[in-house]
Every structure is written in C-alpha cells, then in structure tokens.
Short mmCIF file of C-alpha atoms in Angstrom, two decimals:
data_model
loop_
_atom_site.label_atom_id
_atom_site.label_comp_id
_atom_site.label_asym_id
_atom_site.label_seq_id
_atom_site.Cartn_x
_atom_site.Cartn_y
_atom_site.Cartn_z
CA GLN A 30 8.01 -0.68 -5.67
CA LYS A 31 6.75 2.15 -3.48
CA GLU A 32 6.01 1.06 0.06
CA VAL A 33 2.48 2.47 0.20
CA GLU A 34 0.50 3.10 -2.97
CA GLN A 35 -2.79 4.86 -3.51
CA ASN A 36 -4.62 5.97 -6.61
CA SER A 37 -4.32 9.74 -6.64
CA GLY A 38 -7.80 10.25 -8.09
CA PRO A 39 -9.78 12.39 -8.06
CA LEU A 40 -12.49 9.94 -7.13
CA SER A 41 -15.87 11.50 -7.73
CA VAL A 42 -19.02 10.05 -6.14
CA PRO A 43 -22.54 11.45 -5.83
CA GLU A 44 -23.91 12.43 -2.46
CA GLY A 45 -25.35 9.43 -0.63
CA ALA A 46 -23.23 6.86 -2.47
CA ILE A 47 -20.49 4.65 -1.07
CA ALA A 48 -16.94 5.87 -1.65
CA SER A 49 -14.28 3.17 -1.79
CA LEU A 50 -10.64 4.12 -1.30
CA ASN A 51 -7.86 1.59 -1.69
CA CYS A 52 -4.28 1.28 -0.51
CA THR A 53 -1.65 -1.38 -1.15
CA TYR A 54 1.55 -1.88 0.83
CA SER A 55 4.75 -3.78 0.23
CA ASP A 56 5.85 -4.97 3.70
CA ARG A 57 4.18 -8.28 4.53
CA GLY A 58 5.16 -7.86 8.17
CA SER A 59 3.05 -4.73 8.69
CA GLN A 60 0.72 -5.10 11.65
CA SER A 61 -1.07 -1.77 11.87
CA PHE A 62 -2.69 0.51 9.33
CA PHE A 63 -4.05 4.01 9.53
CA TRP A 64 -6.31 6.25 7.49
CA TYR A 65 -6.01 10.02 7.69
CA ARG A 66 -8.27 12.67 6.19
CA GLN A 67 -6.77 15.95 5.03
CA TYR A 68 -8.93 18.87 4.00
CA SER A 69 -7.42 21.36 1.59
CA GLY A 70 -5.00 23.65 3.43
CA LYS A 71 -5.32 21.72 6.70
CA SER A 72 -3.28 19.10 8.50
CA PRO A 73 -4.00 15.35 8.37
CA GLU A 74 -6.49 14.00 10.90
CA LEU A 75 -6.53 10.36 12.01
CA ILE A 76 -9.91 8.79 11.24
CA MET A 77 -9.36 5.02 11.41
CA SER A 78 -6.86 2.50 12.74
CA ILE A 79 -7.02 -1.20 11.93
CA TYR A 80 -4.80 -3.96 13.24
CA SER A 81 -6.35 -7.29 12.24
CA ASN A 82 -7.80 -8.86 9.14
CA GLY A 83 -11.41 -8.12 8.40
CA ASP A 84 -13.59 -5.07 8.82
CA LYS A 85 -13.66 -2.34 11.41
CA GLU A 86 -16.61 0.02 11.48
CA ASP A 87 -16.85 3.49 12.99
CA GLY A 88 -19.98 5.38 12.10
CA ARG A 89 -20.12 5.85 8.32
CA PHE A 90 -16.53 4.65 7.94
CA THR A 91 -15.41 1.04 7.48
CA ALA A 92 -11.80 -0.01 7.17
CA GLN A 93 -11.12 -3.37 5.53
CA LEU A 94 -7.81 -5.18 5.86
CA ASN A 95 -6.59 -8.13 3.82
CA LYS A 96 -3.04 -9.01 4.86
CA ALA A 97 -2.73 -11.90 2.42
CA SER A 98 -3.36 -9.55 -0.50
CA GLN A 99 -1.58 -6.63 1.19
CA TYR A 100 -4.30 -4.09 0.81
CA VAL A 101 -6.38 -1.95 3.09
CA SER A 102 -9.53 -0.12 2.07
CA LEU A 103 -11.66 2.65 3.47
CA LEU A 104 -15.37 2.69 2.70
CA ILE A 105 -17.43 5.80 3.35
CA ARG A 106 -21.16 5.12 3.38
CA ASP A 107 -23.78 7.80 2.67
CA SER A 108 -21.05 10.12 1.36
CA GLN A 109 -21.54 13.80 2.10
CA PRO A 110 -20.02 16.86 0.41
CA SER A 111 -18.18 17.45 3.70
CA ASP A 112 -16.30 14.19 3.07
CA SER A 113 -14.55 15.82 0.11
CA ALA A 114 -10.88 15.71 1.08
CA THR A 115 -7.67 13.82 0.45
CA TYR A 116 -7.42 10.49 2.25
CA LEU A 117 -3.97 9.26 3.25
CA CYS A 118 -3.09 5.65 4.00
CA ALA A 119 -0.20 5.08 6.45
CA VAL A 120 1.72 1.95 7.37
CA PRO A 121 4.60 1.52 9.84
CA PRO A 122 7.99 0.89 8.22
CA ASN A 123 9.85 -2.40 8.45
CA SER A 124 12.51 -0.57 10.44
CA GLY A 125 12.25 2.61 12.47
CA TYR A 126 8.95 4.13 13.43
CA ALA A 127 8.13 7.04 11.14
CA LEU A 128 4.99 5.99 9.29
CA ASN A 129 5.13 5.48 5.55
CA PHE A 130 2.39 7.59 3.98
CA GLY A 131 0.80 7.10 0.61
CA LYS A 132 0.41 10.20 -1.54
CA GLY A 133 -3.31 10.18 -0.89
CA THR A 134 -6.52 9.84 -2.87
CA SER A 135 -8.55 12.94 -3.56
CA LEU A 136 -12.29 12.37 -2.99
CA LEU A 137 -14.96 14.68 -4.36
CA VAL A 138 -18.56 14.16 -3.25
CA THR A 139 -20.96 16.00 -5.55
CA PRO A 140 -24.38 17.21 -4.37
CA ASP B 14 -6.78 19.49 26.11
CA GLY B 15 -3.80 17.50 24.90
CA GLY B 16 -2.43 18.34 21.53
CA ILE B 17 0.33 19.62 19.30
CA THR B 18 0.84 23.35 18.86
CA GLN B 19 2.71 24.75 15.90
CA SER B 20 3.60 28.39 15.55
CA PRO B 21 3.47 30.63 13.73
CA LYS B 22 0.66 29.68 11.38
CA TYR B 23 2.19 31.75 8.56
CA LEU B 24 5.84 32.71 8.17
CA PHE B 25 7.72 34.71 5.59
CA ARG B 26 11.42 34.34 4.95
CA LYS B 27 13.76 36.79 3.30
CA GLU B 28 16.62 35.62 1.12
CA GLY B 29 19.58 34.43 3.18
CA GLN B 30 17.61 34.29 6.40
CA ASN B 31 17.22 31.38 8.80
CA VAL B 32 13.78 30.91 10.32
CA THR B 33 12.63 28.64 13.12
CA LEU B 34 9.29 26.86 13.30
CA SER B 35 8.02 25.93 16.71
CA CYS B 36 6.37 22.63 17.69
CA GLU B 37 5.20 21.85 21.23
CA GLN B 38 3.21 18.83 22.41
CA ASN B 39 1.60 17.93 25.71
CA LEU B 40 0.61 14.39 24.79
CA ASN B 41 3.60 12.90 26.64
CA HIS B 42 4.78 11.38 23.37
CA ASP B 43 8.41 10.36 23.06
CA ALA B 44 8.64 10.55 19.26
CA MET B 45 8.29 13.72 17.21
CA TYR B 46 8.51 14.33 13.47
CA TRP B 47 8.74 17.09 10.89
CA TYR B 48 7.21 16.77 7.43
CA ARG B 49 7.14 19.00 4.41
CA GLN B 50 4.17 19.05 2.04
CA ASP B 51 4.21 20.81 -1.33
CA PRO B 52 0.97 21.67 -3.17
CA GLY B 53 -0.73 18.54 -4.45
CA GLN B 54 2.06 16.35 -3.08
CA GLY B 55 2.43 13.81 -0.33
CA LEU B 56 4.23 14.13 2.98
CA ARG B 57 8.01 14.04 2.99
CA LEU B 58 9.91 13.34 6.20
CA ILE B 59 12.53 15.92 7.16
CA TYR B 60 13.70 14.86 10.64
CA TYR B 61 12.45 12.71 13.47
CA SER B 62 13.36 12.18 17.10
CA GLN B 63 12.70 9.27 19.41
CA ILE B 64 14.18 10.70 22.58
CA VAL B 65 15.54 13.91 24.03
CA ASN B 66 18.93 14.96 22.62
CA ASP B 67 18.71 12.50 19.76
CA PHE B 68 17.30 12.86 16.25
CA GLN B 69 17.68 11.32 12.80
CA LYS B 70 17.56 12.66 9.27
CA GLY B 71 14.61 11.80 7.14
CA ASP B 72 14.37 11.79 3.37
CA ILE B 73 14.92 15.51 2.77
CA ALA B 74 17.04 16.83 5.67
CA GLU B 75 19.37 19.02 3.60
CA GLY B 76 18.91 22.70 4.42
CA TYR B 77 17.11 21.99 7.70
CA SER B 78 18.21 21.54 11.30
CA VAL B 79 16.43 20.49 14.50
CA SER B 80 17.01 20.21 18.22
CA ARG B 81 15.34 18.16 20.94
CA GLU B 82 16.31 19.63 24.29
CA LYS B 83 12.96 18.89 25.91
CA LYS B 84 10.52 16.04 25.43
CA GLU B 85 7.73 18.50 24.66
CA SER B 86 9.55 20.57 22.05
CA PHE B 87 11.02 19.89 18.60
CA PRO B 88 11.79 23.13 16.74
CA LEU B 89 12.75 23.10 13.07
CA THR B 90 15.12 25.67 11.56
CA VAL B 91 14.91 26.30 7.85
CA THR B 92 18.36 27.55 6.93
CA SER B 93 19.45 29.77 4.04
CA ALA B 94 20.87 26.61 2.45
CA GLN B 95 17.32 25.46 1.70
CA LYS B 96 16.81 27.15 -1.65
CA ASN B 97 13.17 26.24 -2.12
CA PRO B 98 11.59 26.51 1.34
CA THR B 99 8.09 27.51 0.30
CA ALA B 100 5.85 24.70 1.60
CA PHE B 101 3.44 23.59 4.30
CA TYR B 102 5.37 22.25 7.31
CA LEU B 103 3.75 19.70 9.59
CA CYS B 104 4.89 18.54 13.00
CA ALA B 105 3.66 15.23 14.40
CA SER B 106 4.16 13.12 17.49
CA SER B 107 3.51 9.55 18.59
CA MET B 108 4.29 6.95 21.17
CA VAL B 109 7.45 5.03 20.33
CA ASN B 110 5.68 1.90 19.19
CA SER B 111 5.11 0.79 15.63
CA ASP B 112 1.43 0.11 16.39
CA GLN B 113 0.72 3.70 17.30
CA PRO B 114 -0.49 6.39 14.91
CA GLN B 115 1.01 9.84 14.57
CA HIS B 116 -0.93 12.96 15.50
CA PHE B 117 -0.39 16.21 13.67
CA GLY B 118 -0.30 19.87 14.57
CA ASP B 119 -2.12 22.46 12.45
CA GLY B 120 0.96 23.25 10.37
CA THR B 121 3.03 26.29 9.43
CA ARG B 122 2.88 27.75 5.95
CA LEU B 123 6.25 29.20 4.93
CA SER B 124 6.68 31.56 2.01
CA ILE B 125 9.55 33.51 0.49
CA LEU B 126 9.38 37.32 0.48
#
C-alpha cells in the first residue's frame, strides 16, 4: 500500500461550488498533515497544516482530519478559476523526516 | 524576506556534462531536500540533509551528488551518469521536526541540448 494516496483527477467543479479533495495515509502514528497547492510549471506552496482531529478553517479553505479512518480532506468553498491547480497531500514518515507526498489531485474550476 | 533561492531557473546540459544546481536558504532551517518532478508526476526524493556535512540518499539518488558545507547551502550536481536528467528540480527546507512542513524554492528546469 502506498503511504499517501490521492485520486489523480482531474476533479472538475463549476465556479462558486465546493471542491472536495481527499487523501488517505497508511501510518496510524502520523501526527501532522499538510496540503500544498502547485500551479502548472510552479513549485508547491503550503496552504494548510492540520495536527488534530476535526476541522481547521483558513479563509475559503477547510482541512478535515479523521485519524481513526486515516484520511485528511481539503474543502475549497466558493471555488474560483484561480484555484485550478494540483493539490498535494503530505504526511511525515514513520522514520526520518522527509515528508511523504501524494501524487496530487488536479482541480479544474470552470467559469 | 526569508526564503529559498534556486538558480538558475533554466539550465541546459550537453551530453557527458555535469551540471550543478544551486539552492540557498535564509530560513535558518537545519534540513534541506532535493526533489525531482517529471511532467504530470509526483515528487521524488533525490537527497536530503539534516545537518552540515551529512546527507542521505533518497529514492532516486543514482546519477546525482550533493554537498552540505554550509547550513544555508545544498547544491545538487547532476552527473553524466544520469541518463535522463530532463525534469523540474525542486529544493526544499524545514526545521528538523516531524511536525514541521517543508518550504520550496521556485525550482530549476533542466533540459538536454
């Protein structure tokens, strides 16, 4: 089983809708979780960190963590065309410290 | 402003040539990383370093070499042994703590002439 799994997409949502991106991880001991956004041809940018079960909100972004089910989600409310990008989920490894990245989900927000 | 600077932005390599990609950070981070990204693919770890004068191989270290002589700097050399070097190379840094995220530079795009 891959350590961090994401649906590659593309996920297409209309402008103004809620985009829901999901990520599952294999290490039950993971304590921190990160979401990165990567525009085409650019480097990944950290957009959310979450450390405890439940929801964390930052503007139009909400990260949801469920450790019992080993998944973390990113919700984007009022999606805009500028949100079109690939979203990477990252989880610390069970040994070492280089984050394990999922392959990313491509999001397309259509006007 | 604190950040990670990668240079050059674009680099071209001739057959049989070694090239070096620069990565400098002023975030006072102990850990630094090099990733390779191919079109439409995820990030693959090449090398990482936790402390000066020490580094470890990642998943795809063959054909690459690194050094860590200063905390701020972690250059990557793509050697002639790397037969398919065309890719987007990303440098990152972080605190040495599993709860801390990594921050990325803007990347270097390497192509073969």
